[in-house]
Amino acid sequence: MYRPGELTAADRAAWTAMQSKAHLEGAEALSNPFLSPEFTLAAGRCRRGVRVAVVREGGEPAAFFPYQRTSLGVGRALGLGVSDCQGPVHRSGFDCDPVELLDACGLAVWEFDHLVHSDGPFAAVAAAHFASPVIDVDRGYEPYLAELRARSPKFTKTTLAKERRLGRDAGSLRYVHDERDPAVLRTLMEWKSAQYRRTGRSDRFAHPWITRLVEQLFHTRSPSAAGILSVLYAGDRPVAAHFGLRSERILACWFPAYDPAFAKYSPGLVLHLRMAEGAAGDGIAHLDLGRGPKEYKDSLRTRDLFVSEGWVTRRHPVASVHRARRAPARAVRNAVVARPELFGPADKLLKRIGKIRSGK
């Protein structure tokens, strides 16, 4: 077990190499930048208790398992509640007993909500599975756009028409795929905070460690992992922006937001199409839109990957108490999200609460 900063350069290189080869071994999701050493290093600078277990076979790294732990031995997936892909990165064919792994790490329980699907040690322990839609652009942007036109002609025509109208009404449109101005990042976080409050959701950027994490990753510039701020401008004014992470093959979508003053033009949808075009030109194979039902994801997606939620536990009182405390809330939330007749009223209630909270 190591703190992230204690990993040797050789171990980090081995970790990156496993991710680079994952798609060739039928485990493309292991290439996700949330599973990268760079994300783990950034999280370790912002959160206490971040550790990496390195499993060696024949003296060589066979798996890297990043996690966060408390002094009582409660383990959580790295960035639980924020990261969109979790779990160990391992070489092809690797397997081990997950309970033995927890024991070696000194953990009574390990909780996850975006466990990547793979043939690794946690493949059989997930309690629930959820779709994580993706946009495939490995053949280029034009083939994707042609497929989108064929599958959703009305959606595509409407979105492109709004894009043209936005350009006419607000100024010539300009897209920057990798904006390096930190002031624009701050604007995005302000928009996103306002959106969380407006819709009655918990404001992630009210947590200083999440803001620090995003700022850390914005300045991460590695060929295998980097923070990417994509911005749609009308004239000189940003109207929509997105911050995510990219690896060699995947752009993980994370924090999209737009200026509400331009809502009628659907600038978020326009931005996602521009992001798909920019990602294709940057050698990305797919954009991972992340777990969660959203109408725009259903419209843009080409297929689904899957992530899992659940626990791995040892026979330990701490594990029993933690699971008893967390399981009911998770069950209720998942039931509401999965059933439109429940989600609709709940969403409206949250938005009413958001209006009251924001004084509107």
PDB file of N, CA, C and O in Angstrom, residues 18-71:
ATOM      1  N   MET A  18      -0.795  -0.382 -18.782  1.00  0.00           N
ATOM      2  CA  MET A  18      -1.976  -1.250 -18.685  1.00  0.00           C
ATOM      3  C   MET A  18      -3.192  -0.564 -19.292  1.00  0.00           C
ATOM      4  O   MET A  18      -3.990  -1.200 -20.008  1.00  0.00           O
ATOM      5  N   GLN A  19      -3.353   0.730 -19.028  1.00  0.00           N
ATOM      6  CA  GLN A  19      -4.492   1.454 -19.579  1.00  0.00           C
ATOM      7  C   GLN A  19      -4.384   1.591 -21.093  1.00  0.00           C
ATOM      8  O   GLN A  19      -5.375   1.488 -21.805  1.00  0.00           O
ATOM      9  N   SER A  20      -3.172   1.812 -21.578  1.00  0.00           N
ATOM     10  CA  SER A  20      -2.967   1.988 -23.015  1.00  0.00           C
ATOM     11  C   SER A  20      -3.312   0.727 -23.803  1.00  0.00           C
ATOM     12  O   SER A  20      -3.796   0.797 -24.932  1.00  0.00           O
ATOM     13  N   LYS A  21      -3.069  -0.443 -23.201  1.00  0.00           N
ATOM     14  CA  LYS A  21      -3.306  -1.714 -23.888  1.00  0.00           C
ATOM     15  C   LYS A  21      -4.690  -2.281 -23.628  1.00  0.00           C
ATOM     16  O   LYS A  21      -5.072  -3.280 -24.244  1.00  0.00           O
ATOM     17  N   ALA A  22      -5.448  -1.674 -22.742  1.00  0.00           N
ATOM     18  CA  ALA A  22      -6.715  -2.268 -22.304  1.00  0.00           C
ATOM     19  C   ALA A  22      -7.676  -2.501 -23.464  1.00  0.00           C
ATOM     20  O   ALA A  22      -8.343  -3.543 -23.526  1.00  0.00           O
ATOM     21  N   HIS A  23      -7.788  -1.549 -24.395  1.00  0.00           N
ATOM     22  CA  HIS A  23      -8.741  -1.709 -25.489  1.00  0.00           C
ATOM     23  C   HIS A  23      -8.362  -2.857 -26.412  1.00  0.00           C
ATOM     24  O   HIS A  23      -9.226  -3.451 -27.061  1.00  0.00           O
ATOM     25  N   LEU A  24      -7.073  -3.179 -26.467  1.00  0.00           N
ATOM     26  CA  LEU A  24      -6.624  -4.290 -27.304  1.00  0.00           C
ATOM     27  C   LEU A  24      -6.943  -5.637 -26.667  1.00  0.00           C
ATOM     28  O   LEU A  24      -6.918  -6.672 -27.340  1.00  0.00           O
ATOM     29  N   GLU A  25      -7.230  -5.608 -25.368  1.00  0.00           N
ATOM     30  CA  GLU A  25      -7.500  -6.834 -24.613  1.00  0.00           C
ATOM     31  C   GLU A  25      -8.969  -6.969 -24.251  1.00  0.00           C
ATOM     32  O   GLU A  25      -9.336  -7.746 -23.369  1.00  0.00           O
ATOM     33  N   GLY A  26      -9.836  -6.185 -24.936  1.00  0.00           N
ATOM     34  CA  GLY A  26     -11.268  -6.287 -24.717  1.00  0.00           C
ATOM     35  C   GLY A  26     -11.755  -5.635 -23.447  1.00  0.00           C
ATOM     36  O   GLY A  26     -12.844  -5.979 -22.950  1.00  0.00           O
ATOM     37  N   ALA A  27     -10.985  -4.705 -22.886  1.00  0.00           N
ATOM     38  CA  ALA A  27     -11.374  -4.037 -21.637  1.00  0.00           C
ATOM     39  C   ALA A  27     -11.232  -2.540 -21.806  1.00  0.00           C
ATOM     40  O   ALA A  27     -10.550  -1.864 -21.028  1.00  0.00           O
ATOM     41  N   GLU A  28     -11.913  -1.966 -22.829  1.00  0.00           N
ATOM     42  CA  GLU A  28     -11.732  -0.564 -23.182  1.00  0.00           C
ATOM     43  C   GLU A  28     -12.037   0.382 -22.030  1.00  0.00           C
ATOM     44  O   GLU A  28     -11.434   1.444 -21.898  1.00  0.00           O
ATOM     45  N   ALA A  29     -12.979  -0.012 -21.141  1.00  0.00           N
ATOM     46  CA  ALA A  29     -13.363   0.887 -20.051  1.00  0.00           C
ATOM     47  C   ALA A  29     -12.219   1.136 -19.080  1.00  0.00           C
ATOM     48  O   ALA A  29     -12.200   2.160 -18.387  1.00  0.00           O
ATOM     49  N   LEU A  30     -11.245   0.231 -19.014  1.00  0.00           N
ATOM     50  CA  LEU A  30     -10.102   0.436 -18.122  1.00  0.00           C
ATOM     51  C   LEU A  30      -9.212   1.589 -18.587  1.00  0.00           C
ATOM     52  O   LEU A  30      -8.332   2.028 -17.850  1.00  0.00           O
ATOM     53  N   SER A  31      -9.447   2.090 -19.798  1.00  0.00           N
ATOM     54  CA  SER A  31      -8.690   3.238 -20.308  1.00  0.00           C
ATOM     55  C   SER A  31      -9.255   4.562 -19.816  1.00  0.00           C
ATOM     56  O   SER A  31      -8.700   5.621 -20.129  1.00  0.00           O
ATOM     57  N   ASN A  32     -10.347   4.519 -19.063  1.00  0.00           N
ATOM     58  CA  ASN A  32     -11.005   5.744 -18.617  1.00  0.00           C
ATOM     59  C   ASN A  32     -10.047   6.592 -17.781  1.00  0.00           C
ATOM     60  O   ASN A  32      -9.350   6.066 -16.905  1.00  0.00           O
ATOM     61  N   PRO A  33     -10.003   7.911 -18.003  1.00  0.00           N
ATOM     62  CA  PRO A  33      -9.068   8.767 -17.256  1.00  0.00           C
ATOM     63  C   PRO A  33      -9.347   8.842 -15.758  1.00  0.00           C
ATOM     64  O   PRO A  33      -8.449   9.182 -14.989  1.00  0.00           O
ATOM     65  N   PHE A  34     -10.575   8.534 -15.318  1.00  0.00           N
ATOM     66  CA  PHE A  34     -10.836   8.487 -13.876  1.00  0.00           C
ATOM     67  C   PHE A  34     -10.056   7.352 -13.197  1.00  0.00           C
ATOM     68  O   PHE A  34      -9.912   7.344 -11.977  1.00  0.00           O
ATOM     69  N   LEU A  35      -9.573   6.410 -13.993  1.00  0.00           N
ATOM     70  CA  LEU A  35      -8.785   5.296 -13.458  1.00  0.00           C
ATOM     71  C   LEU A  35      -7.283   5.527 -13.602  1.00  0.00           C
ATOM     72  O   LEU A  35      -6.494   4.636 -13.310  1.00  0.00           O
ATOM     73  N   SER A  36      -6.893   6.708 -14.021  1.00  0.00           N
ATOM     74  CA  SER A  36      -5.487   6.986 -14.313  1.00  0.00           C
ATOM     75  C   SER A  36      -4.703   7.320 -13.055  1.00  0.00           C
ATOM     76  O   SER A  36      -5.259   7.775 -12.052  1.00  0.00           O
ATOM     77  N   PRO A  37      -3.390   7.134 -13.090  1.00  0.00           N
ATOM     78  CA  PRO A  37      -2.566   7.583 -11.952  1.00  0.00           C
ATOM     79  C   PRO A  37      -2.645   9.084 -11.733  1.00  0.00           C
ATOM     80  O   PRO A  37      -2.540   9.562 -10.602  1.00  0.00           O
ATOM     81  N   GLU A  38      -2.862   9.842 -12.801  1.00  0.00           N
ATOM     82  CA  GLU A  38      -2.955  11.298 -12.658  1.00  0.00           C
ATOM     83  C   GLU A  38      -4.174  11.703 -11.836  1.00  0.00           C
ATOM     84  O   GLU A  38      -4.088  12.608 -10.998  1.00  0.00           O
ATOM     85  N   PHE A  39      -5.317  11.040 -12.058  1.00  0.00           N
ATOM     86  CA  PHE A  39      -6.494  11.351 -11.253  1.00  0.00           C
ATOM     87  C   PHE A  39      -6.253  10.973  -9.790  1.00  0.00           C
ATOM     88  O   PHE A  39      -6.618  11.714  -8.873  1.00  0.00           O
ATOM     89  N   THR A  40      -5.610   9.833  -9.567  1.00  0.00           N
ATOM     90  CA  THR A  40      -5.324   9.393  -8.198  1.00  0.00           C
ATOM     91  C   THR A  40      -4.382  10.368  -7.502  1.00  0.00           C
ATOM     92  O   THR A  40      -4.575  10.714  -6.326  1.00  0.00           O
ATOM     93  N   LEU A  41      -3.357  10.829  -8.205  1.00  0.00           N
ATOM     94  CA  LEU A  41      -2.422  11.793  -7.616  1.00  0.00           C
ATOM     95  C   LEU A  41      -3.139  13.094  -7.252  1.00  0.00           C
ATOM     96  O   LEU A  41      -2.916  13.656  -6.171  1.00  0.00           O
ATOM     97  N   ALA A  42      -3.993  13.571  -8.140  1.00  0.00           N
ATOM     98  CA  ALA A  42      -4.733  14.816  -7.859  1.00  0.00           C
ATOM     99  C   ALA A  42      -5.667  14.630  -6.667  1.00  0.00           C
ATOM    100  O   ALA A  42      -5.751  15.495  -5.790  1.00  0.00           O
ATOM    101  N   ALA A  43      -6.367  13.489  -6.620  1.00  0.00           N
ATOM    102  CA  ALA A  43      -7.268  13.231  -5.495  1.00  0.00           C
ATOM    103  C   ALA A  43      -6.496  13.140  -4.190  1.00  0.00           C
ATOM    104  O   ALA A  43      -6.966  13.605  -3.143  1.00  0.00           O
ATOM    105  N   GLY A  44      -5.298  12.563  -4.246  1.00  0.00           N
ATOM    106  CA  GLY A  44      -4.484  12.443  -3.042  1.00  0.00           C
ATOM    107  C   GLY A  44      -4.035  13.781  -2.493  1.00  0.00           C
ATOM    108  O   GLY A  44      -3.774  13.900  -1.288  1.00  0.00           O
ATOM    109  N   ARG A  45      -3.949  14.796  -3.348  1.00  0.00           N
ATOM    110  CA  ARG A  45      -3.571  16.132  -2.884  1.00  0.00           C
ATOM    111  C   ARG A  45      -4.760  16.858  -2.250  1.00  0.00           C
ATOM    112  O   ARG A  45      -4.564  17.858  -1.558  1.00  0.00           O
ATOM    113  N   CYS A  46      -5.977  16.370  -2.517  1.00  0.00           N
ATOM    114  CA  CYS A  46      -7.182  17.074  -2.078  1.00  0.00           C
ATOM    115  C   CYS A  46      -7.950  16.359  -0.980  1.00  0.00           C
ATOM    116  O   CYS A  46      -8.818  16.970  -0.346  1.00  0.00           O
ATOM    117  N   ARG A  47      -7.673  15.078  -0.771  1.00  0.00           N
ATOM    118  CA  ARG A  47      -8.426  14.294   0.192  1.00  0.00           C
ATOM    119  C   ARG A  47      -7.486  13.473   1.067  1.00  0.00           C
ATOM    120  O   ARG A  47      -6.451  12.969   0.604  1.00  0.00           O
ATOM    121  N   ARG A  48      -7.870  13.311   2.312  1.00  0.00           N
ATOM    122  CA  ARG A  48      -7.100  12.455   3.200  1.00  0.00           C
ATOM    123  C   ARG A  48      -7.438  10.984   2.945  1.00  0.00           C
ATOM    124  O   ARG A  48      -8.511  10.653   2.463  1.00  0.00           O
ATOM    125  N   GLY A  49      -6.514  10.123   3.325  1.00  0.00           N
ATOM    126  CA  GLY A  49      -6.779   8.687   3.297  1.00  0.00           C
ATOM    127  C   GLY A  49      -6.734   8.043   1.940  1.00  0.00           C
ATOM    128  O   GLY A  49      -7.182   6.906   1.789  1.00  0.00           O
ATOM    129  N   VAL A  50      -6.206   8.723   0.920  1.00  0.00           N
ATOM    130  CA  VAL A  50      -6.104   8.119  -0.404  1.00  0.00           C
ATOM    131  C   VAL A  50      -4.894   7.189  -0.434  1.00  0.00           C
ATOM    132  O   VAL A  50      -3.792   7.587  -0.061  1.00  0.00           O
ATOM    133  N   ARG A  51      -5.124   5.972  -0.879  1.00  0.00           N
ATOM    134  CA  ARG A  51      -4.069   4.971  -0.947  1.00  0.00           C
ATOM    135  C   ARG A  51      -4.160   4.223  -2.277  1.00  0.00           C
ATOM    136  O   ARG A  51      -5.200   4.212  -2.931  1.00  0.00           O
ATOM    137  N   VAL A  52      -3.056   3.569  -2.634  1.00  0.00           N
ATOM    138  CA  VAL A  52      -3.022   2.711  -3.815  1.00  0.00           C
ATOM    139  C   VAL A  52      -2.418   1.383  -3.401  1.00  0.00           C
ATOM    140  O   VAL A  52      -1.281   1.335  -2.896  1.00  0.00           O
ATOM    141  N   ALA A  53      -3.160   0.305  -3.596  1.00  0.00           N
ATOM    142  CA  ALA A  53      -2.609  -1.036  -3.385  1.00  0.00           C
ATOM    143  C   ALA A  53      -2.013  -1.508  -4.713  1.00  0.00           C
ATOM    144  O   ALA A  53      -2.693  -1.467  -5.744  1.00  0.00           O
ATOM    145  N   VAL A  54      -0.779  -1.930  -4.683  1.00  0.00           N
ATOM    146  CA  VAL A  54      -0.123  -2.467  -5.873  1.00  0.00           C
ATOM    147  C   VAL A  54       0.043  -3.972  -5.669  1.00  0.00           C
ATOM    148  O   VAL A  54       0.707  -4.405  -4.727  1.00  0.00           O
ATOM    149  N   VAL A  55      -0.596  -4.740  -6.533  1.00  0.00           N
ATOM    150  CA  VAL A  55      -0.495  -6.193  -6.472  1.00  0.00           C
ATOM    151  C   VAL A  55       0.584  -6.625  -7.464  1.00  0.00           C
ATOM    152  O   VAL A  55       0.508  -6.293  -8.643  1.00  0.00           O
ATOM    153  N   ARG A  56       1.571  -7.349  -6.965  1.00  0.00           N
ATOM    154  CA  ARG A  56       2.680  -7.779  -7.821  1.00  0.00           C
ATOM    155  C   ARG A  56       2.657  -9.294  -8.002  1.00  0.00           C
ATOM    156  O   ARG A  56       2.360 -10.037  -7.072  1.00  0.00           O
ATOM    157  N   GLU A  57       2.998  -9.700  -9.186  1.00  0.00           N
ATOM    158  CA  GLU A  57       3.163 -11.110  -9.511  1.00  0.00           C
ATOM    159  C   GLU A  57       4.522 -11.280 -10.170  1.00  0.00           C
ATOM    160  O   GLU A  57       4.815 -10.619 -11.180  1.00  0.00           O
ATOM    161  N   GLY A  58       5.357 -12.112  -9.558  1.00  0.00           N
ATOM    162  CA  GLY A  58       6.710 -12.263 -10.088  1.00  0.00           C
ATOM    163  C   GLY A  58       7.513 -10.984 -10.008  1.00  0.00           C
ATOM    164  O   GLY A  58       8.404 -10.755 -10.835  1.00  0.00           O
ATOM    165  N   GLY A  59       7.182 -10.149  -9.024  1.00  0.00           N
ATOM    166  CA  GLY A  59       7.904  -8.898  -8.840  1.00  0.00           C
ATOM    167  C   GLY A  59       7.432  -7.765  -9.720  1.00  0.00           C
ATOM    168  O   GLY A  59       7.877  -6.627  -9.547  1.00  0.00           O
ATOM    169  N   GLU A  60       6.507  -8.026 -10.648  1.00  0.00           N
ATOM    170  CA  GLU A  60       6.015  -7.000 -11.567  1.00  0.00           C
ATOM    171  C   GLU A  60       4.581  -6.624 -11.220  1.00  0.00           C
ATOM    172  O   GLU A  60       3.792  -7.474 -10.791  1.00  0.00           O
ATOM    173  N   PRO A  61       4.213  -5.341 -11.401  1.00  0.00           N
ATOM    174  CA  PRO A  61       2.831  -4.938 -11.091  1.00  0.00           C
ATOM    175  C   PRO A  61       1.817  -5.683 -11.956  1.00  0.00           C
ATOM    176  O   PRO A  61       1.965  -5.756 -13.181  1.00  0.00           O
ATOM    177  N   ALA A  62       0.808  -6.252 -11.292  1.00  0.00           N
ATOM    178  CA  ALA A  62      -0.272  -6.934 -12.002  1.00  0.00           C
ATOM    179  C   ALA A  62      -1.582  -6.159 -11.890  1.00  0.00           C
ATOM    180  O   ALA A  62      -2.477  -6.326 -12.724  1.00  0.00           O
ATOM    181  N   ALA A  63      -1.707  -5.330 -10.838  1.00  0.00           N
ATOM    182  CA  ALA A  63      -2.933  -4.552 -10.647  1.00  0.00           C
ATOM    183  C   ALA A  63      -2.645  -3.366  -9.735  1.00  0.00           C
ATOM    184  O   ALA A  63      -1.790  -3.442  -8.848  1.00  0.00           O
ATOM    185  N   PHE A  64      -3.402  -2.287  -9.983  1.00  0.00           N
ATOM    186  CA  PHE A  64      -3.349  -1.083  -9.150  1.00  0.00           C
ATOM    187  C   PHE A  64      -4.767  -0.813  -8.663  1.00  0.00           C
ATOM    188  O   PHE A  64      -5.699  -0.695  -9.467  1.00  0.00           O
ATOM    189  N   PHE A  65      -4.916  -0.698  -7.350  1.00  0.00           N
ATOM    190  CA  PHE A  65      -6.233  -0.521  -6.743  1.00  0.00           C
ATOM    191  C   PHE A  65      -6.230   0.751  -5.905  1.00  0.00           C
ATOM    192  O   PHE A  65      -5.805   0.753  -4.754  1.00  0.00           O
ATOM    193  N   PRO A  66      -6.696   1.888  -6.473  1.00  0.00           N
ATOM    194  CA  PRO A  66      -6.782   3.133  -5.698  1.00  0.00           C
ATOM    195  C   PRO A  66      -8.060   3.158  -4.876  1.00  0.00           C
ATOM    196  O   PRO A  66      -9.118   2.698  -5.319  1.00  0.00           O
ATOM    197  N   TYR A  67      -7.998   3.707  -3.681  1.00  0.00           N
ATOM    198  CA  TYR A  67      -9.168   3.784  -2.818  1.00  0.00           C
ATOM    199  C   TYR A  67      -8.944   4.865  -1.771  1.00  0.00           C
ATOM    200  O   TYR A  67      -7.840   5.403  -1.631  1.00  0.00           O
ATOM    201  N   GLN A  68      -9.998   5.157  -1.048  1.00  0.00           N
ATOM    202  CA  GLN A  68      -9.924   6.105   0.063  1.00  0.00           C
ATOM    203  C   GLN A  68     -10.406   5.396   1.310  1.00  0.00           C
ATOM    204  O   GLN A  68     -11.392   4.646   1.268  1.00  0.00           O
ATOM    205  N   ARG A  69      -9.739   5.607   2.448  1.00  0.00           N
ATOM    206  CA  ARG A  69     -10.109   4.902   3.664  1.00  0.00           C
ATOM    207  C   ARG A  69     -10.196   5.843   4.854  1.00  0.00           C
ATOM    208  O   ARG A  69      -9.575   6.914   4.874  1.00  0.00           O
ATOM    209  N   THR A  70     -11.006   5.432   5.837  1.00  0.00           N
ATOM    210  CA  THR A  70     -11.079   6.156   7.095  1.00  0.00           C
ATOM    211  C   THR A  70     -10.254   5.408   8.137  1.00  0.00           C
ATOM    212  O   THR A  70      -9.808   4.282   7.912  1.00  0.00           O
ATOM    213  N   SER A  71     -10.106   6.029   9.296  1.00  0.00           N
ATOM    214  CA  SER A  71      -9.317   5.399  10.353  1.00  0.00           C
ATOM    215  C   SER A  71      -9.990   4.132  10.876  1.00  0.00           C
ATOM    216  O   SER A  71      -9.325   3.262  11.453  1.00  0.00           O
TER     217      SER A  71
END
